[in-house]
Amino acid sequence: MNAHIVKSACLALVTATLAAASSAWAEDVEGSRDHPALTRFEGAEIRAYEHKDYDEALMPDRPIPKEAEAKGLELEGKLTRISYRIDGKKSALEVYRNYQAALQAGGFKPLFECKNDEQCGGDFQSFVLNGGKVRQPGQGDAAFGGKYYAVLAKKEAPAGDIYVFLDVMEDGSNHITPVFQQVLETKAMQTGQVKVLDMAAMRKSLAESGRVAVYGVYFDTDKAEVKPESKAALDEMGKLLNGSPNLKVYVVGHTDNQGTLAGNLELSQKRADAVVKALEADYKIPAARLSARGVASLAPVAANDAEAGRARNRRVELVAQ
C-alpha cells in the first residue's frame, strides 16, 4: 500500500499507539490532535484546531452558485475542526484520493462530492472558508483560484452518527496543500448543567442588587426565537412578576462578543423583545410593567476568550425599574 495513504480507524478501534503517534508532531498547534475517526495524511501539520463537546455545525451538502443563498446540513453534537498543512509536492488530487480511500475503509458513505467551481459553485470556497458558518475566521490556511476537492461523508454508529466534511485545496503560490476537516458526532446534549433560579431566589437578588441574571432562556445561534427548553425559567419569571404586581422591570438581553457589536446589539434587543412577548402572552404580565433592552456584550460577567466565559455572558437579566 502507498506509504502516503491516510490511515483510518473507527472510533472503537483507535489504539494507544496511534493516539501517541498522532500527538507527536512538533509543528502542530498546542493542544491539537487528530480525530480518532480519521487521522492525517502522512507528513501533515495541524495549523489550527477547535473542539467543543456540544455545538452546532453547518455541513456543506450542495453546490453554491455565485450570489445564491448559502445553505447546508445543520447538525448538533460533538464538534471538531482541524486545519492541516501538507507540502505542496503532494497535489490536492493525491491527498483527496487518499482521504476517499480512508473514508471508504472506515465505513463512511459519501453524501456529497464536488471539485472546483464548475461543480461546487462559484461561491462554495468563499462560503466554506470565509462565511463564518463552516470554518471559523482565521483557522488555518486558505486557497482560492486553484484546484480544490470537497466531500461530505457519513458513518452510522450506535452511539451516534458521524459526519466528516473535507475541503482539500491546492495553493501553488505558497507551495502547500491545505486541508480543512470538520467532524460532527451526533449525540444527546448533557442537560442539567445550568440550574434555573426559582422565584424566591430571583426576588432576593432583585432586593439585594436590583437585578437578577437568568441563564435558563435558550436561543439558537444568531436567532431570537425563544426555545421550548426555556419554559422552566419563564415559569419562574412569571411567578415572580405575578406575585409582585407593583414590580416593573427591564428585560435585558446580553450576548458574548462573537460577531460584530452592531449585529449583537440588534440580536440582544430582539431576544429581549421575544422574552417580553412570552411573558405578556403566556403569563399575562401587563406590557406597561416590562421594557426590553439589548446591550450585546457591553456588560460581561466573565472574560470572552473561552467558551465557559462566553456561556456566562449569554444571559437575560431582569433589572428593577
CSV table of C-alpha atoms in Angstrom, one decimal:
chain,number,residue,atom,x,y,z
A,1,MET,CA,0.0,0.0,0.0
A,2,ASN,CA,1.3,3.5,-0.8
A,3,ALA,CA,3.1,4.9,2.2
A,4,HIS,CA,1.1,8.2,1.9
A,5,ILE,CA,-2.3,6.6,2.2
A,6,VAL,CA,-4.1,8.2,5.1
A,7,LYS,CA,-4.6,5.7,8.0
A,8,SER,CA,-8.2,5.4,9.1
A,9,ALA,CA,-9.7,3.9,12.2
A,10,CYS,CA,-13.2,3.5,13.6
A,11,LEU,CA,-13.7,5.2,16.9
A,12,ALA,CA,-13.8,1.9,18.8
A,13,LEU,CA,-10.6,0.6,17.1
A,14,VAL,CA,-8.2,3.5,17.8
A,15,THR,CA,-5.1,2.2,19.6
A,16,ALA,CA,-2.9,3.9,22.2
A,17,THR,CA,0.0,3.7,19.7
A,18,LEU,CA,-1.9,5.6,17.0
A,19,ALA,CA,-3.0,8.2,19.5
A,20,ALA,CA,0.5,8.7,20.7
A,21,ALA,CA,1.9,9.0,17.2
A,22,SER,CA,-0.8,11.5,16.2
A,23,SER,CA,0.1,13.9,19.1
A,24,ALA,CA,3.8,13.8,18.5
A,25,TRP,CA,4.1,16.2,15.6
A,26,ALA,CA,6.4,19.0,16.5
A,27,GLU,CA,4.8,21.6,14.3
A,28,ASP,CA,1.2,21.0,15.5
A,29,VAL,CA,-0.5,23.8,17.4
A,30,GLU,CA,-0.6,23.3,21.1
A,31,GLY,CA,-3.4,21.1,22.4
A,32,SER,CA,-4.3,19.7,19.0
A,33,ARG,CA,-4.7,16.1,17.8
A,34,ASP,CA,-6.1,14.1,15.0
A,35,HIS,CA,-9.7,13.0,15.2
A,36,PRO,CA,-9.8,9.3,16.0
A,37,ALA,CA,-12.3,8.6,13.2
A,38,LEU,CA,-9.9,9.9,10.5
A,39,THR,CA,-6.2,10.6,11.0
A,40,ARG,CA,-4.0,12.8,8.9
A,41,PHE,CA,-2.3,12.4,5.6
A,42,GLU,CA,1.3,11.4,6.3
A,43,GLY,CA,3.6,14.5,6.9
A,44,ALA,CA,0.7,16.9,7.5
A,45,GLU,CA,0.9,19.5,10.2
A,46,ILE,CA,-2.1,20.9,12.3
A,47,ARG,CA,-2.2,24.6,11.8
A,48,ALA,CA,-5.5,25.3,13.6
A,49,TYR,CA,-7.7,23.2,16.0
A,50,GLU,CA,-11.0,23.6,17.7
A,51,HIS,CA,-13.0,21.1,19.7
A,52,LYS,CA,-16.3,21.5,21.5
A,53,ASP,CA,-18.2,18.9,23.5
A,54,TYR,CA,-21.5,20.1,22.1
A,55,ASP,CA,-22.2,22.8,19.4
A,56,GLU,CA,-24.0,23.3,16.1
A,57,ALA,CA,-22.3,22.9,12.8
A,58,LEU,CA,-23.1,23.5,9.2
A,59,MET,CA,-22.0,20.8,6.8
A,60,PRO,CA,-21.9,21.8,3.0
A,61,ASP,CA,-24.0,19.3,1.2
A,62,ARG,CA,-24.8,21.0,-2.1
A,63,PRO,CA,-23.2,23.3,-4.8
A,64,ILE,CA,-23.4,27.0,-4.0
A,65,PRO,CA,-23.6,29.2,-7.2
A,66,LYS,CA,-22.5,32.8,-7.1
A,67,GLU,CA,-24.9,35.1,-5.3
A,68,ALA,CA,-27.1,32.1,-4.3
A,69,GLU,CA,-28.3,31.7,-0.7
A,70,ALA,CA,-25.7,29.5,1.1
A,71,LYS,CA,-27.3,26.5,2.8
A,72,GLY,CA,-26.1,23.2,4.2
A,73,LEU,CA,-26.9,20.4,6.6
A,74,GLU,CA,-27.4,21.7,10.1
A,75,LEU,CA,-26.3,19.4,12.8
A,76,GLU,CA,-25.6,19.4,16.6
A,77,GLY,CA,-23.2,17.3,18.6
A,78,LYS,CA,-19.5,16.9,19.4
A,79,LEU,CA,-17.6,19.1,17.0
A,80,THR,CA,-14.0,19.0,15.9
A,81,ARG,CA,-12.4,21.3,13.3
A,82,ILE,CA,-8.8,20.8,12.1
A,83,SER,CA,-6.8,22.7,9.5
A,84,TYR,CA,-3.9,20.8,8.1
A,85,ARG,CA,-1.0,21.9,6.0
A,86,ILE,CA,0.7,19.5,3.6
A,87,ASP,CA,3.8,20.0,1.5
A,88,GLY,CA,2.9,21.3,-1.9
A,89,LYS,CA,4.7,18.5,-3.6
A,90,LYS,CA,1.6,16.5,-2.8
A,91,SER,CA,-1.2,17.5,-5.2
A,92,ALA,CA,-4.7,18.2,-3.9
A,93,LEU,CA,-5.9,15.2,-6.0
A,94,GLU,CA,-3.4,12.8,-4.5
A,95,VAL,CA,-4.4,13.9,-1.0
A,96,TYR,CA,-8.1,13.8,-1.8
A,97,ARG,CA,-7.9,10.3,-3.3
A,98,ASN,CA,-6.2,9.0,-0.2
A,99,TYR,CA,-8.9,10.5,2.0
A,100,GLN,CA,-11.6,9.0,-0.2
A,101,ALA,CA,-10.0,5.6,0.3
A,102,ALA,CA,-9.6,6.1,4.1
A,103,LEU,CA,-13.3,7.1,4.4
A,104,GLN,CA,-14.4,4.1,2.5
A,105,ALA,CA,-12.2,1.8,4.6
A,106,GLY,CA,-13.6,3.4,7.8
A,107,GLY,CA,-17.2,2.7,6.8
A,108,PHE,CA,-18.2,6.2,5.7
A,109,LYS,CA,-20.6,6.7,2.8
A,110,PRO,CA,-20.3,9.9,0.7
A,111,LEU,CA,-23.4,12.2,0.8
A,112,PHE,CA,-21.9,15.0,-1.4
A,113,GLU,CA,-18.8,15.4,-3.5
A,114,CYS,CA,-17.6,18.1,-5.9
A,115,LYS,CA,-14.5,19.6,-7.3
A,116,ASN,CA,-13.6,23.2,-8.4
A,117,ASP,CA,-16.0,26.0,-9.1
A,118,GLU,CA,-17.6,24.2,-12.1
A,119,GLN,CA,-19.1,21.5,-9.8
A,120,CYS,CA,-19.1,23.2,-6.4
A,121,GLY,CA,-20.4,26.6,-7.5
A,122,GLY,CA,-18.7,29.9,-7.7
A,123,ASP,CA,-19.3,30.9,-4.0
A,124,PHE,CA,-18.6,27.5,-2.5
A,125,GLN,CA,-15.0,28.2,-1.3
A,126,SER,CA,-15.9,31.6,0.0
A,127,PHE,CA,-18.8,30.1,1.9
A,128,VAL,CA,-16.7,27.4,3.4
A,129,LEU,CA,-13.6,29.4,4.3
A,130,ASN,CA,-14.8,32.9,4.8
A,131,GLY,CA,-18.5,32.7,5.6
A,132,GLY,CA,-18.0,32.0,9.4
A,133,LYS,CA,-20.6,29.2,9.4
A,134,VAL,CA,-18.3,26.3,8.5
A,135,ARG,CA,-14.6,27.1,9.0
A,136,GLN,CA,-14.2,29.9,11.6
A,137,PRO,CA,-12.3,33.1,10.7
A,138,GLY,CA,-8.5,32.7,11.0
A,139,GLN,CA,-8.5,28.9,11.4
A,140,GLY,CA,-5.6,27.7,9.2
A,141,ASP,CA,-4.7,28.2,5.6
A,142,ALA,CA,-7.0,29.1,2.7
A,143,ALA,CA,-6.6,28.8,-1.0
A,144,PHE,CA,-8.6,30.5,-3.7
A,145,GLY,CA,-8.4,30.3,-7.5
A,146,GLY,CA,-6.8,26.9,-7.7
A,147,LYS,CA,-8.0,23.3,-7.6
A,148,TYR,CA,-10.0,22.0,-4.7
A,149,TYR,CA,-12.0,18.9,-3.8
A,150,ALA,CA,-14.8,18.6,-1.2
A,151,VAL,CA,-16.6,15.7,0.3
A,152,LEU,CA,-19.3,15.2,3.0
A,153,ALA,CA,-19.4,11.7,4.3
A,154,LYS,CA,-21.5,9.9,7.0
A,155,LYS,CA,-20.9,6.8,9.1
A,156,GLU,CA,-23.8,5.3,11.1
A,157,ALA,CA,-22.9,4.2,14.6
A,158,PRO,CA,-25.0,3.0,17.6
A,159,ALA,CA,-23.6,5.8,19.8
A,160,GLY,CA,-24.4,8.5,17.2
A,161,ASP,CA,-23.8,9.1,13.5
A,162,ILE,CA,-20.5,10.7,12.5
A,163,TYR,CA,-20.3,13.2,9.7
A,164,VAL,CA,-17.0,14.3,8.1
A,165,PHE,CA,-16.6,17.3,5.8
A,166,LEU,CA,-13.3,17.7,4.0
A,167,ASP,CA,-12.0,20.6,1.8
A,168,VAL,CA,-8.7,19.7,0.1
A,169,MET,CA,-7.1,22.7,-1.6
A,170,GLU,CA,-4.1,23.4,-3.8
A,171,ASP,CA,-2.0,26.6,-3.1
A,172,GLY,CA,0.7,26.8,-5.8
A,173,SER,CA,1.7,30.3,-4.7
A,174,ASN,CA,2.8,29.2,-1.3
A,175,HIS,CA,3.7,25.6,-2.3
A,176,ILE,CA,1.3,24.0,0.2
A,177,THR,CA,-1.8,21.8,0.1
A,178,PRO,CA,-4.2,22.9,2.8
A,179,VAL,CA,-6.9,20.6,4.2
A,180,PHE,CA,-9.9,21.7,6.3
A,181,GLN,CA,-11.6,18.9,8.2
A,182,GLN,CA,-14.8,19.3,10.2
A,183,VAL,CA,-16.2,16.3,12.1
A,184,LEU,CA,-19.5,16.2,13.9
A,185,GLU,CA,-20.5,13.3,16.1
A,186,THR,CA,-24.2,13.4,16.8
A,187,LYS,CA,-25.1,12.8,20.4
A,188,ALA,CA,-27.6,13.9,23.0
A,189,MET,CA,-26.7,17.1,24.8
A,190,GLN,CA,-25.8,16.9,28.5
A,191,THR,CA,-28.6,18.7,30.4
A,192,GLY,CA,-28.9,19.9,33.9
A,193,GLN,CA,-25.7,21.9,33.8
A,194,VAL,CA,-27.5,25.2,34.4
A,195,LYS,CA,-29.8,25.5,37.4
A,196,VAL,CA,-32.8,27.8,37.0
A,197,LEU,CA,-33.2,30.2,39.8
A,198,ASP,CA,-36.6,29.8,41.5
A,199,MET,CA,-39.0,32.7,42.1
A,200,ALA,CA,-37.7,33.2,45.7
A,201,ALA,CA,-34.1,33.4,44.6
A,202,MET,CA,-35.0,35.9,41.9
A,203,ARG,CA,-36.8,38.1,44.3
A,204,LYS,CA,-33.9,38.0,46.8
A,205,SER,CA,-31.4,39.0,44.1
A,206,LEU,CA,-33.6,41.9,42.9
A,207,ALA,CA,-34.0,43.1,46.5
A,208,GLU,CA,-30.3,42.9,47.2
A,209,SER,CA,-28.8,44.1,43.9
A,210,GLY,CA,-31.6,45.4,41.8
A,211,ARG,CA,-31.0,42.8,39.1
A,212,VAL,CA,-31.1,39.0,38.6
A,213,ALA,CA,-29.3,37.0,35.8
A,214,VAL,CA,-31.4,34.3,34.3
A,215,TYR,CA,-29.5,31.5,32.5
A,216,GLY,CA,-32.3,29.2,31.5
A,217,VAL,CA,-33.6,31.1,28.5
A,218,TYR,CA,-32.3,29.5,25.3
A,219,PHE,CA,-32.0,30.7,21.7
A,220,ASP,CA,-30.4,29.1,18.7
A,221,THR,CA,-27.1,30.8,17.5
A,222,ASP,CA,-27.8,34.1,15.8
A,223,LYS,CA,-31.6,33.7,16.3
A,224,ALA,CA,-34.1,35.3,18.6
A,225,GLU,CA,-36.9,32.7,18.9
A,226,VAL,CA,-37.3,31.5,22.5
A,227,LYS,CA,-36.7,27.7,22.5
A,228,PRO,CA,-39.2,25.4,24.3
A,229,GLU,CA,-36.4,24.4,26.7
A,230,SER,CA,-36.8,27.9,28.2
A,231,LYS,CA,-40.2,27.1,29.9
A,232,ALA,CA,-38.8,26.4,33.4
A,233,ALA,CA,-37.0,29.8,33.5
A,234,LEU,CA,-40.0,31.6,32.0
A,235,ASP,CA,-42.3,30.0,34.6
A,236,GLU,CA,-40.2,31.3,37.5
A,237,MET,CA,-40.1,34.8,35.9
A,238,GLY,CA,-43.9,34.6,35.5
A,239,LYS,CA,-44.4,33.6,39.2
A,240,LEU,CA,-42.1,36.5,40.3
A,241,LEU,CA,-43.9,39.1,38.3
A,242,ASN,CA,-47.4,37.8,39.1
A,243,GLY,CA,-46.5,37.6,42.8
A,244,SER,CA,-45.3,41.2,42.8
A,245,PRO,CA,-47.9,43.2,40.9
A,246,ASN,CA,-46.2,46.5,41.5
A,247,LEU,CA,-42.8,45.4,40.2
A,248,LYS,CA,-41.7,46.9,36.9
A,249,VAL,CA,-38.6,45.5,35.2
A,250,TYR,CA,-36.2,46.0,32.3
A,251,VAL,CA,-35.8,42.7,30.4
A,252,VAL,CA,-32.2,43.0,29.3
A,253,GLY,CA,-30.6,40.8,26.6
A,254,HIS,CA,-26.9,40.0,26.8
A,255,THR,CA,-24.6,38.3,24.3
A,256,ASP,CA,-20.9,37.2,24.1
A,257,ASN,CA,-18.5,39.1,21.9
A,258,GLN,CA,-18.6,36.8,18.9
A,259,GLY,CA,-19.6,38.6,15.8
A,260,THR,CA,-19.9,42.4,15.4
A,261,LEU,CA,-21.1,44.8,18.1
A,262,ALA,CA,-23.8,46.2,15.8
A,263,GLY,CA,-25.1,42.7,15.0
A,264,ASN,CA,-25.1,41.7,18.6
A,265,LEU,CA,-26.9,44.9,19.7
A,266,GLU,CA,-29.7,44.0,17.2
A,267,LEU,CA,-29.7,40.4,18.3
A,268,SER,CA,-29.8,41.1,22.0
A,269,GLN,CA,-32.7,43.6,21.5
A,270,LYS,CA,-34.7,41.1,19.5
A,271,ARG,CA,-34.1,38.4,22.2
A,272,ALA,CA,-35.2,40.8,24.9
A,273,ASP,CA,-38.3,41.6,22.9
A,274,ALA,CA,-39.0,37.9,22.5
A,275,VAL,CA,-38.8,37.3,26.2
A,276,VAL,CA,-41.2,40.3,26.9
A,277,LYS,CA,-43.7,38.9,24.3
A,278,ALA,CA,-43.6,35.5,26.0
A,279,LEU,CA,-44.2,37.0,29.5
A,280,GLU,CA,-47.1,39.0,28.1
A,281,ALA,CA,-48.7,36.2,26.1
A,282,ASP,CA,-48.1,33.2,28.4
A,283,TYR,CA,-48.1,34.7,31.9
A,284,LYS,CA,-50.4,37.7,31.3
A,285,ILE,CA,-47.9,40.3,32.5
A,286,PRO,CA,-49.1,43.8,31.5
A,287,ALA,CA,-46.9,45.4,28.8
A,288,ALA,CA,-46.6,48.5,30.9
A,289,ARG,CA,-44.5,46.6,33.5
A,290,LEU,CA,-41.9,45.3,31.0
A,291,SER,CA,-39.3,47.2,29.0
A,292,ALA,CA,-37.0,45.3,26.6
A,293,ARG,CA,-33.4,46.4,26.2
A,294,GLY,CA,-30.4,44.8,24.3
A,295,VAL,CA,-26.9,45.6,25.4
A,296,ALA,CA,-24.9,43.0,23.4
A,297,SER,CA,-21.5,42.3,25.0
A,298,LEU,CA,-21.2,45.6,26.8
A,299,ALA,CA,-21.8,44.3,30.3
A,300,PRO,CA,-19.9,41.0,30.6
A,301,VAL,CA,-19.6,39.0,33.8
A,302,ALA,CA,-16.7,36.9,32.6
A,303,ALA,CA,-13.9,37.0,30.0
A,304,ASN,CA,-15.0,36.2,26.5
A,305,ASP,CA,-11.7,34.4,25.5
A,306,ALA,CA,-13.0,31.0,26.4
A,307,GLU,CA,-16.4,29.2,25.9
A,308,ALA,CA,-17.0,28.9,29.6
A,309,GLY,CA,-16.9,32.7,30.0
A,310,ARG,CA,-18.9,33.3,26.8
A,311,ALA,CA,-21.6,31.0,28.1
A,312,ARG,CA,-21.9,33.1,31.3
A,313,ASN,CA,-22.2,36.2,29.3
A,314,ARG,CA,-25.1,34.9,27.2
A,315,ARG,CA,-28.0,35.6,29.5
A,316,VAL,CA,-31.2,37.5,30.1
A,317,GLU,CA,-31.4,39.8,33.1
A,318,LEU,CA,-34.3,41.3,35.0
A,319,VAL,CA,-33.4,44.8,36.3
A,320,ALA,CA,-35.8,46.7,38.6
A,321,GLN,CA,-37.0,49.9,37.1
